[in-house]
Amino acid sequence: MRHVAVRFLVAVVVVVAAVGLHADGPATPRQVAASAARHVVKIYGAGGVRGLEAYQSGIILSPDGRIATVMSTVLDADDIECVLDDGRRFAATLVGVDPRRELAVLSIEATDLPACDVEAGRAGPGTRAMAISNLFGVAVGDERASVQRGVIAAVVPLEARRGAAEAPYAGDVYVLDFTTNNPGSPGGALVDARGRLLGMLGKELRSTASGIWLNYALPADELVAGCQEIVSGRVATTTGPTAAPFDLRALGLVLVPDLLGRTPPFVETVVPGSPAEQAGLRPDDLVVAVGARAVASRHALEMAVGSIVAGDPVRIAVIRDGRVVDCELGPRPEEARP
Amino acid sequence: MNTGWSCRRSVWLAVACAALVAGALPAARVWAAVEPTEAEGEAFRAAVAHVAGAVVRIEPLGDVAAAKDAVAMGPSTGLVVDPSGLILATTFAVPETASTVIVVTPAGARTTARPLGRDAARGVVLLATDPLPDVPRLDVASRRNLRPGQWAIAVGRAWKATEPSMAIGVVSAVERAWGLAVQTDASVSPMNYGGPLVDIAGRVIGIVVPLPAETAGLTSGTELYDAGIGFAVPLEDILHELPRLRAGESTLPGLLGISYLSRDRINGAPVIASVRQGSPAARAGLRGGDRIVAVDGRPTRRIADVRHAIVPRHAGDALTIAVERSTAQGDVTMDVTATLAARLPPWRRAILGVVGAESSTEVEWVVPGGPADVAGVVAGDRIVGMAAPSQGVEATQPTSSSLAGTLAGCEPGDDVRLMLGRSGGDVEVEVTLAEMLRQVPDASVPVAAGDPLVGPLDAGRIARLEAAEIADPAVAVIPSGTAPAPLIIACGSPRGRVEEADAIAWKAVAAMSGVAVIVPGSSDPRQWSADDVPGVLRGIQALDAMRPVDPARIAVVGSGAGGGFAWLVAERLGPACRGVAVLDAPIPRQVTITDAEPGDARWILMGGSSAESVSRLAPDRMRLEAAGHAVGSLPMASELPRELLVRWATLLGVW
């Protein structure tokens, strides 16, 4: 009888554990790391010269061998190799790229791969997260990718650059409170405390505003949308916006000449009848923000104005007589397009 | 029967199992939900939410766009400390030049703010803007209750005006930078400078600041950003001085003006070696030999205790200093009051005009025409006593370091009495101290007297200074003998890898005088770069291992591009560099000139190859003299005068 009871208890525990795990996914950091690592692949390709790394990371998207990674020089190779968590090696082919999000999809000849569970919503600051990646390429041979942990520091639109070039993607990213801008990390998985995919670690970039190196990840919804576009062949072929960028002239603003490259964006004249005049902008105003974006220089103002989308009203903040004045700029007129 | 039981048992089992599973399911969920990883995230968010309403974004006005490769000024963070519109931010985000900044409230509204007072030591500035009635009251975490290892969260609003960002870490240390700051490993960056560092309950520990590395007690130039080390100045300390800052008063670090006998700046006994002329310490009546036993009632057993008591104080603050002094009537303890100053008058080095070995008080050589020469001191005399009335010092059996300390407190023109041990009997002379030498005397110091290994036939060798990790090591002239050698680092035109032949000209003049010379190479054959400096420092170490270098006689020389590089090396060497001689080389922009201090004063020789070049150096000469360094001239020539420089190097340690 006691024997039966013990067996019974064991059975219950097993059932509960199994049901619990199925209901909520793995829960301890150890389980999360082990589970999430199965979705991460190590990618080896071109590079190794002039300080460029020849490796990065990728995430298994579907059981039939679709792998998401970042678009980079590593993929400029005839032979791209993917090493799975179980140690299997596959030659990969490049399915396509999304130049705006700097994403790429690879394909390997495999079935029944462990595809990951994607978190559909956005996580907020303070969310505990884990990153799994081919960090510094230290996981050699069949070794499992490296695990890091930390929190999401902020969720903000990406304003970043690589060298002097602006990053093409300007949507939201997760800024991470731990160091992921390392060689090999791009393409790695960011997962939450239950192992659900939150996003993909991005490429090395510096913040435009502060010049600091960014630790960030592309949110999962953007990742999935980008990969779907790639797979279905619907990716825009150009990286630029389809409409011509809005500019100061179309706005009707003439600024004080930028002689030293560091002149603050003071308004010199406002073209009569222009959107700027209708918004109430005046000569001698100092422009300090366009929408939520602070502009401290003429260049920053030009960038901010360039990102105004047709149809959206925009608030421009200026300093006039020592006070901040908000000017409401109506929807961008259609005739601003060429 | 048996079957029936079995059947009943199966049914019972199935029912019980189903019930237990159903009951256990929510339990499993609860267990997963309180898994620490998620609970932590919730606690972080709650702590940040507690303070978030008082955290604002600070935007600079005018162009301070990020420089291409630097951590530059962009948006930053501030903390509202009073609903009347008082905001704390960092002097990093609001430099002296800024008369207005933009404040973005948590609701996203932009408004202007103007700086009131600043606290230069802590790097914070108080801003005033319109009343912000909706901000929450801050709870202050008392420093007394902080413990290393407890959670510390740095809250910022620079990433996004409408949502605070957070960096998670722990308190790494409670009293850092001589008590100015709390240390944390939370990732601090320009994005959260000015924001609060809060504990897990949302109580404000302090304001995150980019504390200058020097203040933090680290080597100057250390890059602290993204390095696992960050600082926050305790909010309770700043609130204490809020009335002053609100009144627009700016505070500067307070200086006392003393040096210590001990070289151990941490554990040494707080015994004063010298008191700077015209300093708060001098005005308070402190003297060399006094032992500081308490500051403002806090006992001081070590030099570190004194620094802990002084560094957090401002210029203008009065301190009560208790000292123990030996007098003819025995030891007495007295209290003096010193009012700290923002700036000390530059130290002016006063000399006797003698050269001696580093660790003895024996006179090896007397500068011809110098004060000691005039008073009748001769080579071979031993200084067995010294009285400096201006310092209240009567020293018998002084050591070389106590002599140096007493001299450091004297001014040129002061009279001192020397007791000299001489073979024919002791003599007493009175010497009027002179200003530090400017020009190099013609006569040279005899080579390491008593060092039998040095002779004209065996005047040293040229060797390559092999060192690990250095690709193109420097070559050096290594004089023979064992006495610590003066060292000249000779920076020529950039030439890539140096060959031993490049040192021959120096060997001809230096080796016979017992002077070592390092000739460094540049990594780029066309130009010198700051990256070449570490190789030079490694060269000094390598040389010192082969032949001891006299730490009080290290000089850097160069002409043209090599002169610019010489200034960089000198800056990196800091107080270790006692002389700089340059031809046609103004001070590069990135080099800062620090005021002369005892133990950190330079003898500088400048010159040009043309009258025009010489006149271009005039502003630099004035800057250096104003900072208290001795500046002499090199003859107008297109090449460095090697012989003169060798003589100069031997004289750098003159008393």
Short mmCIF file of N, CA, C and O in Angstrom, two decimals, chain B residues 447-543:
data_model
loop_
_atom_site.label_atom_id
_atom_site.label_comp_id
_atom_site.label_asym_id
_atom_site.label_seq_id
_atom_site.Cartn_x
_atom_site.Cartn_y
_atom_site.Cartn_z
N VAL B 447 81.01 63.36 -12.18
CA VAL B 447 80.29 62.11 -12.37
C VAL B 447 80.32 61.26 -11.12
O VAL B 447 81.40 61.01 -10.59
N ALA B 448 79.17 60.85 -10.69
CA ALA B 448 78.99 59.92 -9.58
C ALA B 448 80.24 59.71 -8.77
O ALA B 448 80.92 58.71 -8.89
N ALA B 449 80.54 60.72 -7.95
CA ALA B 449 81.76 60.67 -7.15
C ALA B 449 81.83 59.36 -6.39
O ALA B 449 80.84 58.92 -5.83
N GLY B 450 82.96 58.77 -6.37
CA GLY B 450 83.13 57.55 -5.60
C GLY B 450 82.64 56.32 -6.32
O GLY B 450 82.58 55.25 -5.73
N ASP B 451 82.22 56.46 -7.59
CA ASP B 451 81.80 55.28 -8.33
C ASP B 451 82.96 54.83 -9.20
O ASP B 451 83.19 55.37 -10.27
N PRO B 452 83.73 53.88 -8.74
CA PRO B 452 84.99 53.55 -9.43
C PRO B 452 84.75 52.92 -10.80
O PRO B 452 85.67 52.85 -11.61
N LEU B 453 83.55 52.48 -11.06
CA LEU B 453 83.32 51.79 -12.33
C LEU B 453 83.26 52.74 -13.51
O LEU B 453 83.34 52.34 -14.65
N VAL B 454 83.04 54.04 -13.20
CA VAL B 454 82.90 54.98 -14.30
C VAL B 454 84.26 55.58 -14.65
O VAL B 454 84.95 56.10 -13.81
N GLY B 455 84.60 55.49 -15.88
CA GLY B 455 85.84 56.11 -16.33
C GLY B 455 85.73 56.38 -17.80
O GLY B 455 84.85 55.83 -18.46
N PRO B 456 86.56 57.21 -18.32
CA PRO B 456 86.46 57.58 -19.73
C PRO B 456 86.58 56.40 -20.68
O PRO B 456 86.04 56.42 -21.77
N LEU B 457 87.27 55.35 -20.25
CA LEU B 457 87.46 54.24 -21.17
C LEU B 457 86.27 53.29 -21.17
O LEU B 457 86.09 52.50 -22.07
N ASP B 458 85.51 53.38 -20.10
CA ASP B 458 84.38 52.46 -20.01
C ASP B 458 83.14 53.27 -19.71
O ASP B 458 82.66 53.34 -18.61
N ALA B 459 82.66 54.00 -20.71
CA ALA B 459 81.62 54.98 -20.46
C ALA B 459 80.23 54.47 -20.82
O ALA B 459 79.35 55.25 -21.07
N GLY B 460 80.05 53.20 -20.85
CA GLY B 460 78.70 52.70 -21.08
C GLY B 460 78.52 52.08 -22.43
O GLY B 460 79.48 51.87 -23.17
N ARG B 461 77.26 51.78 -22.75
CA ARG B 461 76.99 51.06 -23.98
C ARG B 461 75.62 51.48 -24.52
O ARG B 461 74.86 52.17 -23.85
N ILE B 462 75.36 51.01 -25.73
CA ILE B 462 74.04 51.24 -26.33
C ILE B 462 73.34 49.90 -26.40
O ILE B 462 73.94 48.90 -26.83
N ALA B 463 72.10 49.86 -25.96
CA ALA B 463 71.37 48.59 -25.99
C ALA B 463 69.93 48.84 -26.39
O ALA B 463 69.41 49.96 -26.26
N ARG B 464 69.31 47.80 -26.88
CA ARG B 464 67.89 47.88 -27.21
C ARG B 464 67.09 47.48 -25.96
O ARG B 464 67.44 46.52 -25.29
N LEU B 465 66.03 48.24 -25.66
CA LEU B 465 65.26 47.98 -24.45
C LEU B 465 64.14 46.99 -24.75
O LEU B 465 62.99 47.38 -24.89
N GLU B 466 64.50 45.72 -24.88
CA GLU B 466 63.50 44.71 -25.19
C GLU B 466 62.47 44.65 -24.07
O GLU B 466 62.82 44.65 -22.89
N ALA B 467 61.20 44.64 -24.42
CA ALA B 467 60.15 44.50 -23.41
C ALA B 467 59.02 43.73 -24.04
O ALA B 467 58.75 43.86 -25.24
N ALA B 468 58.36 42.91 -23.23
CA ALA B 468 57.25 42.12 -23.75
C ALA B 468 56.19 43.03 -24.35
O ALA B 468 55.95 44.13 -23.84
N GLU B 469 55.58 42.61 -25.42
CA GLU B 469 54.47 43.30 -26.07
C GLU B 469 54.87 44.59 -26.77
O GLU B 469 54.03 45.33 -27.24
N ILE B 470 56.15 44.94 -26.77
CA ILE B 470 56.57 46.14 -27.48
C ILE B 470 57.23 45.70 -28.77
O ILE B 470 58.26 45.02 -28.77
N ALA B 471 56.61 46.09 -29.90
CA ALA B 471 57.06 45.59 -31.19
C ALA B 471 58.40 46.19 -31.59
O ALA B 471 59.31 45.48 -31.99
N ASP B 472 58.49 47.53 -31.47
CA ASP B 472 59.72 48.20 -31.88
C ASP B 472 60.34 48.91 -30.68
O ASP B 472 60.09 50.08 -30.45
N PRO B 473 61.13 48.18 -29.90
CA PRO B 473 61.64 48.77 -28.67
C PRO B 473 62.58 49.93 -28.94
O PRO B 473 63.22 49.99 -29.99
N ALA B 474 62.67 50.82 -27.95
CA ALA B 474 63.57 51.95 -28.03
C ALA B 474 65.00 51.46 -27.83
O ALA B 474 65.24 50.36 -27.34
N VAL B 475 65.97 52.31 -28.20
CA VAL B 475 67.34 52.01 -27.85
C VAL B 475 67.76 52.99 -26.76
O VAL B 475 67.16 54.05 -26.60
N ALA B 476 68.77 52.60 -26.00
CA ALA B 476 69.16 53.44 -24.88
C ALA B 476 70.67 53.50 -24.74
O ALA B 476 71.37 52.55 -25.07
N VAL B 477 71.13 54.65 -24.25
CA VAL B 477 72.52 54.79 -23.83
C VAL B 477 72.53 54.45 -22.35
O VAL B 477 71.82 55.08 -21.57
N ILE B 478 73.28 53.41 -21.99
CA ILE B 478 73.31 52.99 -20.59
C ILE B 478 74.71 53.24 -20.04
O ILE B 478 75.66 52.58 -20.44
N PRO B 479 74.83 54.24 -19.15
CA PRO B 479 76.16 54.50 -18.61
C PRO B 479 76.58 53.36 -17.70
O PRO B 479 75.73 52.67 -17.14
N SER B 480 77.85 53.16 -17.56
CA SER B 480 78.29 52.11 -16.64
C SER B 480 78.18 52.65 -15.22
O SER B 480 77.84 53.81 -15.00
N GLY B 481 78.47 51.82 -14.26
CA GLY B 481 78.32 52.24 -12.88
C GLY B 481 77.00 51.76 -12.32
O GLY B 481 76.19 51.15 -13.01
N THR B 482 76.80 52.02 -11.01
CA THR B 482 75.61 51.48 -10.36
C THR B 482 74.77 52.56 -9.69
O THR B 482 73.64 52.30 -9.31
N ALA B 483 75.30 53.77 -9.53
CA ALA B 483 74.52 54.82 -8.86
C ALA B 483 73.31 55.16 -9.72
O ALA B 483 73.39 55.08 -10.95
N PRO B 484 72.17 55.55 -9.11
CA PRO B 484 70.99 55.89 -9.91
C PRO B 484 71.34 56.99 -10.90
O PRO B 484 71.92 58.01 -10.54
N ALA B 485 71.00 56.73 -12.16
CA ALA B 485 71.42 57.65 -13.22
C ALA B 485 70.31 58.62 -13.58
O ALA B 485 69.14 58.24 -13.63
N PRO B 486 70.67 59.89 -13.86
CA PRO B 486 69.69 60.79 -14.46
C PRO B 486 69.31 60.23 -15.83
O PRO B 486 70.12 59.54 -16.46
N LEU B 487 68.08 60.51 -16.27
CA LEU B 487 67.61 59.95 -17.53
C LEU B 487 67.06 61.04 -18.45
O LEU B 487 66.26 61.88 -18.02
N ILE B 488 67.50 61.00 -19.70
CA ILE B 488 66.92 61.89 -20.73
C ILE B 488 66.17 61.01 -21.73
O ILE B 488 66.73 60.04 -22.24
N ILE B 489 64.90 61.36 -21.97
CA ILE B 489 64.16 60.68 -23.04
C ILE B 489 64.20 61.60 -24.23
O ILE B 489 63.64 62.70 -24.19
N ALA B 490 64.93 61.21 -25.27
CA ALA B 490 65.21 62.10 -26.39
C ALA B 490 64.30 61.76 -27.57
O ALA B 490 64.47 60.72 -28.20
N CYS B 491 63.33 62.62 -27.83
CA CYS B 491 62.37 62.37 -28.90
C CYS B 491 62.79 63.12 -30.14
O CYS B 491 62.66 64.35 -30.20
N GLY B 492 63.29 62.40 -31.10
CA GLY B 492 63.74 63.04 -32.34
C GLY B 492 62.59 63.17 -33.32
O GLY B 492 61.41 63.10 -32.95
N SER B 493 62.93 63.31 -34.59
CA SER B 493 61.90 63.33 -35.63
C SER B 493 61.31 61.93 -35.70
O SER B 493 62.00 60.96 -35.42
N PRO B 494 60.04 61.83 -36.08
CA PRO B 494 59.48 60.48 -36.20
C PRO B 494 60.25 59.71 -37.27
O PRO B 494 60.53 60.26 -38.33
N ARG B 495 60.63 58.50 -36.99
CA ARG B 495 61.47 57.77 -37.96
C ARG B 495 61.16 56.28 -37.97
O ARG B 495 61.93 55.48 -38.46
N GLY B 496 60.02 55.89 -37.38
CA GLY B 496 59.71 54.48 -37.31
C GLY B 496 60.62 53.81 -36.32
O GLY B 496 60.97 54.38 -35.29
N ARG B 497 61.07 52.61 -36.65
CA ARG B 497 61.93 51.85 -35.74
C ARG B 497 63.28 52.54 -35.62
O ARG B 497 63.85 52.98 -36.62
N VAL B 498 63.77 52.65 -34.38
CA VAL B 498 65.08 53.27 -34.19
C VAL B 498 66.16 52.20 -34.23
O VAL B 498 65.94 51.05 -33.85
N GLU B 499 67.33 52.61 -34.68
CA GLU B 499 68.47 51.71 -34.72
C GLU B 499 69.48 52.17 -33.67
O GLU B 499 69.44 53.31 -33.22
N GLU B 500 70.38 51.28 -33.32
CA GLU B 500 71.36 51.63 -32.30
C GLU B 500 72.21 52.82 -32.73
O GLU B 500 72.64 53.63 -31.91
N ALA B 501 72.39 52.98 -34.05
CA ALA B 501 73.17 54.11 -34.55
C ALA B 501 72.54 55.44 -34.18
O ALA B 501 73.23 56.45 -34.03
N ASP B 502 71.20 55.44 -34.03
CA ASP B 502 70.52 56.69 -33.70
C ASP B 502 70.91 57.23 -32.33
O ASP B 502 70.62 58.38 -32.00
N ALA B 503 71.52 56.41 -31.51
CA ALA B 503 71.85 56.84 -30.15
C ALA B 503 73.32 57.24 -30.00
O ALA B 503 73.75 57.66 -28.93
N ILE B 504 74.08 57.11 -31.09
CA ILE B 504 75.53 57.33 -30.96
C ILE B 504 75.85 58.76 -30.54
O ILE B 504 76.69 59.00 -29.67
N ALA B 505 75.13 59.73 -31.16
CA ALA B 505 75.43 61.13 -30.84
C ALA B 505 75.20 61.40 -29.36
O ALA B 505 75.93 62.16 -28.73
N TRP B 506 74.16 60.79 -28.80
CA TRP B 506 73.89 60.99 -27.38
C TRP B 506 74.94 60.28 -26.51
O TRP B 506 75.35 60.80 -25.49
N LYS B 507 75.35 59.09 -26.96
CA LYS B 507 76.32 58.34 -26.14
C LYS B 507 77.59 59.16 -25.94
O LYS B 507 78.16 59.21 -24.86
N ALA B 508 77.98 59.87 -27.01
CA ALA B 508 79.23 60.62 -26.97
C ALA B 508 79.23 61.64 -25.84
O ALA B 508 80.26 61.91 -25.23
N VAL B 509 78.04 62.24 -25.56
CA VAL B 509 78.02 63.28 -24.53
C VAL B 509 77.46 62.80 -23.19
O VAL B 509 77.80 63.35 -22.15
N ALA B 510 76.60 61.79 -23.22
CA ALA B 510 75.87 61.44 -22.00
C ALA B 510 76.60 60.41 -21.14
O ALA B 510 76.67 60.55 -19.92
N ALA B 511 77.13 59.37 -21.79
CA ALA B 511 77.63 58.23 -21.03
C ALA B 511 78.73 58.65 -20.06
O ALA B 511 78.77 58.20 -18.91
N MET B 512 79.63 59.54 -20.51
CA MET B 512 80.73 59.94 -19.64
C MET B 512 80.26 60.74 -18.44
O MET B 512 80.95 60.82 -17.44
N SER B 513 79.08 61.36 -18.55
CA SER B 513 78.54 62.10 -17.41
C SER B 513 77.62 61.23 -16.56
O SER B 513 76.97 61.73 -15.66
N GLY B 514 77.54 59.96 -16.88
CA GLY B 514 76.71 59.06 -16.08
C GLY B 514 75.23 59.25 -16.31
O GLY B 514 74.41 58.92 -15.46
N VAL B 515 74.87 59.81 -17.48
CA VAL B 515 73.46 60.08 -17.78
C VAL B 515 72.95 59.02 -18.76
O VAL B 515 73.61 58.73 -19.75
N ALA B 516 71.78 58.45 -18.48
CA ALA B 516 71.16 57.48 -19.40
C ALA B 516 70.26 58.23 -20.38
O ALA B 516 69.69 59.27 -20.04
N VAL B 517 70.17 57.70 -21.59
CA VAL B 517 69.33 58.33 -22.61
C VAL B 517 68.49 57.26 -23.29
O VAL B 517 69.02 56.21 -23.67
N ILE B 518 67.19 57.51 -23.41
CA ILE B 518 66.33 56.60 -24.18
C ILE B 518 65.95 57.29 -25.48
O ILE B 518 65.52 58.45 -25.47
N VAL B 519 66.16 56.62 -26.61
CA VAL B 519 65.76 57.16 -27.91
C VAL B 519 64.60 56.30 -28.42
O VAL B 519 64.82 55.18 -28.89
N PRO B 520 63.36 56.78 -28.27
CA PRO B 520 62.21 55.96 -28.69
C PRO B 520 61.95 56.05 -30.18
O PRO B 520 62.34 57.03 -30.83
N GLY B 521 61.30 55.04 -30.72
CA GLY B 521 60.88 55.06 -32.12
C GLY B 521 59.39 55.33 -32.20
O GLY B 521 58.68 55.24 -31.21
N SER B 522 58.93 55.68 -33.41
CA SER B 522 57.50 55.93 -33.59
C SER B 522 56.90 54.76 -34.36
O SER B 522 57.56 54.17 -35.21
N SER B 523 55.65 54.43 -34.08
CA SER B 523 55.05 53.30 -34.79
C SER B 523 54.77 53.66 -36.24
O SER B 523 54.76 52.80 -37.11
N ASP B 524 54.54 54.95 -36.49
CA ASP B 524 54.33 55.42 -37.85
C ASP B 524 55.55 56.25 -38.24
O ASP B 524 55.89 57.21 -37.55
N PRO B 525 56.27 55.88 -39.31
CA PRO B 525 57.50 56.60 -39.64
C PRO B 525 57.26 58.07 -39.99
O PRO B 525 58.21 58.86 -40.02
N ARG B 526 55.99 58.45 -40.25
CA ARG B 526 55.74 59.84 -40.64
C ARG B 526 55.36 60.72 -39.46
O ARG B 526 55.48 61.93 -39.53
N GLN B 527 54.83 60.13 -38.40
CA GLN B 527 54.38 60.99 -37.30
C GLN B 527 54.40 60.27 -35.96
O GLN B 527 54.32 59.04 -35.90
N TRP B 528 54.50 61.09 -34.93
CA TRP B 528 54.36 60.58 -33.57
C TRP B 528 52.89 60.50 -33.23
O TRP B 528 52.09 61.30 -33.73
N SER B 529 52.53 59.56 -32.38
CA SER B 529 51.14 59.53 -31.94
C SER B 529 51.11 59.21 -30.46
O SER B 529 52.08 58.69 -29.89
N ALA B 530 49.96 59.53 -29.85
CA ALA B 530 49.82 59.27 -28.41
C ALA B 530 49.99 57.77 -28.11
O ALA B 530 50.35 57.39 -27.00
N ASP B 531 49.74 56.94 -29.15
CA ASP B 531 49.88 55.49 -28.95
C ASP B 531 51.33 55.07 -28.72
O ASP B 531 51.59 53.95 -28.29
N ASP B 532 52.27 55.97 -29.06
CA ASP B 532 53.68 55.62 -28.86
C ASP B 532 54.13 55.85 -27.42
O ASP B 532 55.21 55.43 -27.03
N VAL B 533 53.30 56.56 -26.64
CA VAL B 533 53.71 56.90 -25.27
C VAL B 533 53.90 55.66 -24.39
O VAL B 533 54.91 55.55 -23.69
N PRO B 534 52.94 54.70 -24.41
CA PRO B 534 53.13 53.53 -23.53
C PRO B 534 54.45 52.80 -23.79
O PRO B 534 55.08 52.30 -22.85
N GLY B 535 54.89 52.76 -25.03
CA GLY B 535 56.16 52.12 -25.36
C GLY B 535 57.32 52.80 -24.66
O GLY B 535 58.27 52.15 -24.22
N VAL B 536 57.24 54.14 -24.55
CA VAL B 536 58.30 54.88 -23.87
C VAL B 536 58.32 54.51 -22.38
O VAL B 536 59.38 54.28 -21.80
N LEU B 537 57.11 54.44 -21.80
CA LEU B 537 57.04 54.11 -20.37
C LEU B 537 57.59 52.71 -20.11
O LEU B 537 58.31 52.48 -19.14
N ARG B 538 57.28 51.79 -21.03
CA ARG B 538 57.82 50.43 -20.88
C ARG B 538 59.34 50.44 -21.01
O ARG B 538 60.05 49.70 -20.35
N GLY B 539 59.84 51.34 -21.89
CA GLY B 539 61.28 51.47 -22.06
C GLY B 539 61.95 51.91 -20.77
O GLY B 539 63.02 51.42 -20.41
N ILE B 540 61.30 52.85 -20.06
CA ILE B 540 61.88 53.33 -18.79
C ILE B 540 61.98 52.17 -17.80
O ILE B 540 63.00 51.99 -17.13
N GLN B 541 60.90 51.37 -17.74
CA GLN B 541 60.91 50.22 -16.83
C GLN B 541 62.04 49.26 -17.19
O GLN B 541 62.77 48.78 -16.32
N ALA B 542 62.16 49.00 -18.50
CA ALA B 542 63.17 48.04 -18.94
C ALA B 542 64.57 48.55 -18.61
O ALA B 542 65.44 47.80 -18.15
N LEU B 543 64.77 49.87 -18.82
CA LEU B 543 66.07 50.46 -18.52
C LEU B 543 66.36 50.37 -17.02
O LEU B 543 67.46 50.00 -16.61
#
